[in-house]
mmCIF file of C-alpha atoms in Angstrom:
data_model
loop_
_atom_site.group_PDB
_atom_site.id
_atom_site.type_symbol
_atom_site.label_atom_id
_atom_site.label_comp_id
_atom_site.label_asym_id
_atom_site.label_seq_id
_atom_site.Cartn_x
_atom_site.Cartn_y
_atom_site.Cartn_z
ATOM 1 C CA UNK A 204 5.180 -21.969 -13.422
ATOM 2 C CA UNK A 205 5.061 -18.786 -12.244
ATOM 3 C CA UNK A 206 3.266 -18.069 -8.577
ATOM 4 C CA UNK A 207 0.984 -15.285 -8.244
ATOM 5 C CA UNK A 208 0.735 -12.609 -4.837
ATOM 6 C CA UNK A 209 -2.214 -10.928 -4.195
ATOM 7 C CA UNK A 210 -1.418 -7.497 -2.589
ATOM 8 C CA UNK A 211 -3.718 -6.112 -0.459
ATOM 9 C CA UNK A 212 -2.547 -2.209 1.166
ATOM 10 C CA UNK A 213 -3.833 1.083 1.733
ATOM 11 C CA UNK A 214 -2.078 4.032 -0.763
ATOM 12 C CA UNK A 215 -1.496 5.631 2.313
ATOM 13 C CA UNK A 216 0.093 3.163 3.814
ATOM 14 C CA UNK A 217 3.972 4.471 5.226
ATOM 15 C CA UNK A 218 4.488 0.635 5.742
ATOM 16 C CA UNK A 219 4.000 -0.463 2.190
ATOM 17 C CA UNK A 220 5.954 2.937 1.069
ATOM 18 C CA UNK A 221 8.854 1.432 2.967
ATOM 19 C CA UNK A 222 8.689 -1.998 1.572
ATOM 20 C CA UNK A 223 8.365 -0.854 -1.936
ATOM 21 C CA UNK A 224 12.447 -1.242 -2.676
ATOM 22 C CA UNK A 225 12.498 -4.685 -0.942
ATOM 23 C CA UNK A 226 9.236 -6.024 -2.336
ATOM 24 C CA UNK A 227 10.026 -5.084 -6.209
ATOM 25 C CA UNK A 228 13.679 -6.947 -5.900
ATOM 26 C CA UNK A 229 11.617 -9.881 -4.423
ATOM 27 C CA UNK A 230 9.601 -10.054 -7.133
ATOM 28 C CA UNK A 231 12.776 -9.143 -10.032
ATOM 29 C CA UNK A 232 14.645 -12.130 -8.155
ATOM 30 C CA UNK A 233 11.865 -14.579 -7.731
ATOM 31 C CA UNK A 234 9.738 -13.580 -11.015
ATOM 32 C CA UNK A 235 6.416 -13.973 -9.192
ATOM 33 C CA UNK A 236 3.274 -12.730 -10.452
ATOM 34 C CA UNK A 237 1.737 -9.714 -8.341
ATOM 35 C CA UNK A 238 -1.458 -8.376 -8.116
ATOM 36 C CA UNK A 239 -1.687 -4.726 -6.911
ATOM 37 C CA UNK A 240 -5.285 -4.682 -5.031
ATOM 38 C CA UNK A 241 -5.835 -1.456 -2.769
ATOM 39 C CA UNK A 242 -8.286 -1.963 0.090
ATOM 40 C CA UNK A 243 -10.136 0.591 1.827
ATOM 41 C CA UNK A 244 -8.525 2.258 5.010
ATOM 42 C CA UNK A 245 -12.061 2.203 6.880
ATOM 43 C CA UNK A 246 -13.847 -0.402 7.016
ATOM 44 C CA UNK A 247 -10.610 -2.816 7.299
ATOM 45 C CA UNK A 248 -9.831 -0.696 10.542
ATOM 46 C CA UNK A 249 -13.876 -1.198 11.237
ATOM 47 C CA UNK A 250 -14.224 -4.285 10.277
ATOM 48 C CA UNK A 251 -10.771 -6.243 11.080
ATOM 49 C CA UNK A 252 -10.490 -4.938 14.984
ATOM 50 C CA UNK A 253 -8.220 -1.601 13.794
ATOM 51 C CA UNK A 254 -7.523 1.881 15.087
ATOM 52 C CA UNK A 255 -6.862 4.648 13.272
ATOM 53 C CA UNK A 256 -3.030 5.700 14.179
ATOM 54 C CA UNK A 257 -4.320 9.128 15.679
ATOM 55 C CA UNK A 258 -6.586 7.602 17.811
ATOM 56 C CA UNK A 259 -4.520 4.983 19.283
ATOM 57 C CA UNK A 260 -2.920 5.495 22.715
ATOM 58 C CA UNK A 261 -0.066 8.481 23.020
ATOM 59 C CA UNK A 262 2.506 5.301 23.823
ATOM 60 C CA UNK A 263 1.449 3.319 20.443
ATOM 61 C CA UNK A 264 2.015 6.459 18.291
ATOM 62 C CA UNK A 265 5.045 6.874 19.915
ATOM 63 C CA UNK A 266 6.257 3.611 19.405
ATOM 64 C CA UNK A 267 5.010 3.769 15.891
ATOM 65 C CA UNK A 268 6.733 7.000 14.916
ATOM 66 C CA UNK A 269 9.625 5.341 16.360
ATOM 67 C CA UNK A 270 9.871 1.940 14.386
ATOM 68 C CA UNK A 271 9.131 4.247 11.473
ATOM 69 C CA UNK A 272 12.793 6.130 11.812
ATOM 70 C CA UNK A 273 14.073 2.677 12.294
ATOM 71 C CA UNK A 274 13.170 0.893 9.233
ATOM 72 C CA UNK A 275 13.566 4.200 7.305
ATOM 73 C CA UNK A 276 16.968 4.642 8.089
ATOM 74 C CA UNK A 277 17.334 0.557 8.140
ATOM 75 C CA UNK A 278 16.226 0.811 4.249
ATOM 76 C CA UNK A 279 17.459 3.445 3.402
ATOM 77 C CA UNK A 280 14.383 4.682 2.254
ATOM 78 C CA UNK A 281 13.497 8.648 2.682
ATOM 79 C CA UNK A 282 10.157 9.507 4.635
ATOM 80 C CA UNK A 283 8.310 12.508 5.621
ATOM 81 C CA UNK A 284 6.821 11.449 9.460
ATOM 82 C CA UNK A 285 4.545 13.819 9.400
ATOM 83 C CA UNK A 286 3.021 14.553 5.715
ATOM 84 C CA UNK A 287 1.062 17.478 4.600
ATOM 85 C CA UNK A 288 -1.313 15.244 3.275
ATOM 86 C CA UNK A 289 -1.970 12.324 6.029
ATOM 87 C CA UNK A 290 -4.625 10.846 5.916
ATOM 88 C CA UNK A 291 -5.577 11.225 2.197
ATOM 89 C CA UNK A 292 -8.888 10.271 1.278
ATOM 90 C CA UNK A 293 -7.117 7.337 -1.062
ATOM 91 C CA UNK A 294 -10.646 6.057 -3.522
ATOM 92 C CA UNK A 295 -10.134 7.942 -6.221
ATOM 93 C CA UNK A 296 -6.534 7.004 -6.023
ATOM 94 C CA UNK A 297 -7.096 3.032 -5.463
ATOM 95 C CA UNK A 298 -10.108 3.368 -8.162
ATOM 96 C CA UNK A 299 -6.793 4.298 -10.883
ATOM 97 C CA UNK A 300 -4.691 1.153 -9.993
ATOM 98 C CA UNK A 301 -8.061 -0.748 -10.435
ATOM 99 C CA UNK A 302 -8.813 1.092 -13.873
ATOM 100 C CA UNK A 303 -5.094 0.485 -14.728
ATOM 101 C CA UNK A 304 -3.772 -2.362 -16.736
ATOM 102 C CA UNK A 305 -1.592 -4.987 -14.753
ATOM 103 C CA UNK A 306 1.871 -3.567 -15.356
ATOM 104 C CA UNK A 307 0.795 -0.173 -15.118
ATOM 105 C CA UNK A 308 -1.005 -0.864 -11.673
ATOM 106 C CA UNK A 309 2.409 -1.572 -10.019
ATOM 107 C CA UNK A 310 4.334 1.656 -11.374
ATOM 108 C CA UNK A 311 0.977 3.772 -9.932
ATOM 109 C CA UNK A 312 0.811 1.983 -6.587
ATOM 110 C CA UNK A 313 4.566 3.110 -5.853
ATOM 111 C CA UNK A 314 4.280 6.189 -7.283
ATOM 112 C CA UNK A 315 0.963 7.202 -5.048
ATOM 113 C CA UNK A 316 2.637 5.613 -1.973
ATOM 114 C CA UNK A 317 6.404 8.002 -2.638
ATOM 115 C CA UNK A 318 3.582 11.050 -3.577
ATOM 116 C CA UNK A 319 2.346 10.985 0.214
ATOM 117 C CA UNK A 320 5.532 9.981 2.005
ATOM 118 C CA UNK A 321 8.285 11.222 0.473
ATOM 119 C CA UNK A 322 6.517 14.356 -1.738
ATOM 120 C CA UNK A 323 3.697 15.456 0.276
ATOM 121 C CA UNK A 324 1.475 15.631 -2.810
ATOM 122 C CA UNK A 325 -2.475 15.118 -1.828
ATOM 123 C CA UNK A 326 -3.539 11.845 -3.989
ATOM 124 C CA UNK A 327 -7.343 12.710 -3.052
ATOM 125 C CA UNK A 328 -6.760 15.353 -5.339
ATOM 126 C CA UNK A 329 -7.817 15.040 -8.967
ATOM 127 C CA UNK A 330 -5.207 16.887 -10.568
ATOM 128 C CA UNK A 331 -2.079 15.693 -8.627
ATOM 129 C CA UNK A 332 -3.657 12.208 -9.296
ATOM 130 C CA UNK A 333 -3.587 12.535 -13.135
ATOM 131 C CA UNK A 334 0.153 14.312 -12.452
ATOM 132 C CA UNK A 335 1.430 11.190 -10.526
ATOM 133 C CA UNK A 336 -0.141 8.914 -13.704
ATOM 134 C CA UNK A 337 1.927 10.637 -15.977
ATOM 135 C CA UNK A 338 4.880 10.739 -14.415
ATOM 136 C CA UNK A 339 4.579 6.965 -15.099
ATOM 137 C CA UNK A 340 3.815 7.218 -18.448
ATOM 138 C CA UNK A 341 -0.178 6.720 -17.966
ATOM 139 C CA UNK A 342 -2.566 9.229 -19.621
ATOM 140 C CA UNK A 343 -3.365 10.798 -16.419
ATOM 141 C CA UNK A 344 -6.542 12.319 -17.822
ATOM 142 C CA UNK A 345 -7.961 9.205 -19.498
ATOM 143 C CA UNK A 346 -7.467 6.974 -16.536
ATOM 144 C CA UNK A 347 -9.252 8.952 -14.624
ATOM 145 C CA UNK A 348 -12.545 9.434 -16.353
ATOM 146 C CA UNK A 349 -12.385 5.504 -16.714
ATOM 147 C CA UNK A 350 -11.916 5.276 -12.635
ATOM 148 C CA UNK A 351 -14.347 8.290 -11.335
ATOM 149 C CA UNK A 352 -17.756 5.925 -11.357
ATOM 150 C CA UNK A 353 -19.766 4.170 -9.494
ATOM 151 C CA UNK A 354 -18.524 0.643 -10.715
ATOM 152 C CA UNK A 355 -14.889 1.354 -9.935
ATOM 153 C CA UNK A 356 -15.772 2.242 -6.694
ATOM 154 C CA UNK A 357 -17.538 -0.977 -5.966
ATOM 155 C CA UNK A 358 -14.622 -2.881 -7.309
ATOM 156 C CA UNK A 359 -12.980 -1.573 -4.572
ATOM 157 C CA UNK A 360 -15.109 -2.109 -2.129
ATOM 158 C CA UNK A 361 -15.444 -5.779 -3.270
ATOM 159 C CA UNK A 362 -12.023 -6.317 -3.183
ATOM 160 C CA UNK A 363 -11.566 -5.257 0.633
ATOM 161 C CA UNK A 364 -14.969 -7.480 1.493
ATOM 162 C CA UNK A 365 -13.169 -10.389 -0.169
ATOM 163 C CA UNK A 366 -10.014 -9.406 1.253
ATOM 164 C CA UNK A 367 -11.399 -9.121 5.033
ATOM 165 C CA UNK A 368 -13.356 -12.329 4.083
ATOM 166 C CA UNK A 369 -9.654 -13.926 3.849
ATOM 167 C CA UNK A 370 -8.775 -12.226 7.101
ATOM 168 C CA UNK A 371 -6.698 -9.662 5.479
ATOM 169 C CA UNK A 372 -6.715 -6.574 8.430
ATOM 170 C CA UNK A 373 -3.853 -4.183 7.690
ATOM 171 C CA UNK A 374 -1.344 -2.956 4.837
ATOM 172 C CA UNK A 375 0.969 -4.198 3.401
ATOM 173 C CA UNK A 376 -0.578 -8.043 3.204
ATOM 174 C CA UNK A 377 1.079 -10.470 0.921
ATOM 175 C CA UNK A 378 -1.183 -13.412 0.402
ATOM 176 C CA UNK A 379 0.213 -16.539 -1.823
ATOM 177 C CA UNK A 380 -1.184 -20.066 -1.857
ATOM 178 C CA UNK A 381 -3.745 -19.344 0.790
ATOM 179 C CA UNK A 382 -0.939 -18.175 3.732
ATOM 180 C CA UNK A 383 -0.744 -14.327 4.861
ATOM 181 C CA UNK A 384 2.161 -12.193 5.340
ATOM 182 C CA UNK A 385 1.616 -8.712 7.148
ATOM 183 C CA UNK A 386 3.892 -6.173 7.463
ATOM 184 C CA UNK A 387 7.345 -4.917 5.047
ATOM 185 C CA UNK A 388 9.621 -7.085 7.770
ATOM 186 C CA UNK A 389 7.871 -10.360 6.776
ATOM 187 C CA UNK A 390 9.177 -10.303 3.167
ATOM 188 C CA UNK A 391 11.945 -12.677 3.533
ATOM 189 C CA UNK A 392 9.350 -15.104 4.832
ATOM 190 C CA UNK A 393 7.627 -14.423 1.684
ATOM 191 C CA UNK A 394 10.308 -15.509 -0.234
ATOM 192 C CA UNK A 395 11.080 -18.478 1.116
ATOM 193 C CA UNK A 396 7.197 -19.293 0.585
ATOM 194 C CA UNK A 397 8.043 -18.179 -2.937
ATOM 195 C CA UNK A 398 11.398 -20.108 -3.361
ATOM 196 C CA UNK A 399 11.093 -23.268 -1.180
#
């Protein structure tokens, strides 16, 4: 029987851009069950004891921007340090996976994550969010009337309430059978979770 993940991360996340590669052969090798649940950026940093990277001291941005180079040119994985569009007002974006069906939510959670870090496309903006939904063969224009309301928005909301309720306080969190794994370097550990 297949397991199931639940994935909790911000779409503006450059960790869970990074782990994107790793995290889809995990679940290709493994044949786990995923579900894509955006939380909001915040209230986990309220809520879960967070800062905001700009507001965190000159030495941990430093440090950050500097394990970001690493891991980028570790994976192999292209990244924009500094995008255009950082930090993107992500609802309306998160609201789409949510309105999404299950396999579509996957493809739109990558492709919102590579829009801010790799193709410094806005994804609080309307128009390049029905672009990016297209590009993955999503009506852009019909998933977005069904995600622009007042329920969708709640969903998400009561997602990252439940989420922080399970002590989930930062992107990308992998959560299976109960145990948490934070961060794109913990996926091995996931697997063996998975596997053993």
């Amino acid at each position: 029987m297949s397991k199931t993940i639940d994935y909790y991360h911000f779409l503006i996340s450059p960790w869970s851009y990074l782990a994107i590669g790793k995290f889809n052969e995990l679940k290709t090798r493994t044949g786990v069950s995923v579900n894509y649940l955006p939380i909001d950026v915040a209230s986990t940093f309220g809520n879960m004891g967070g800062v905001p990277p700009a507001k965190r001291h000159p030495s941990r941005q430093r440090f950050r921007m500097d394990e970001l180079k690493r891991w980028s040119k570790h994976l192999n994985v292209p990244i924009n340090l500094t995008p255009a569009y950082f930090p993107a007002d992500q609802t309306l974006a998160a609201c789409m996976v949510y309105a999404a069906t299950a396999e579509q939510s996957a493809a739109l959670s990558d492709a919102m994550l590579t829009a801010v870090w790799r193709d410094e496309k806005n994804i609080a903006d309307p128009q390049t969010l029905i672009e990016i939904a297209d590009e993955c063969g999503i009506d852009g224009k019909a998933l977005l009337a069904a995600a622009d309301n007042d329920a969708m928005r709640q969903k998400l909301m009561d997602v990252t309430a439940d989420a922080h309720s399970k002590d989930v306080f930062g992107s990308p969190t992998y959560a299976l059978d109960g145990e948490l794994f934070w961060g794109q370097d913990r996926l091995d550990f996931l697997e063996r979770a998975i596997t053993g």
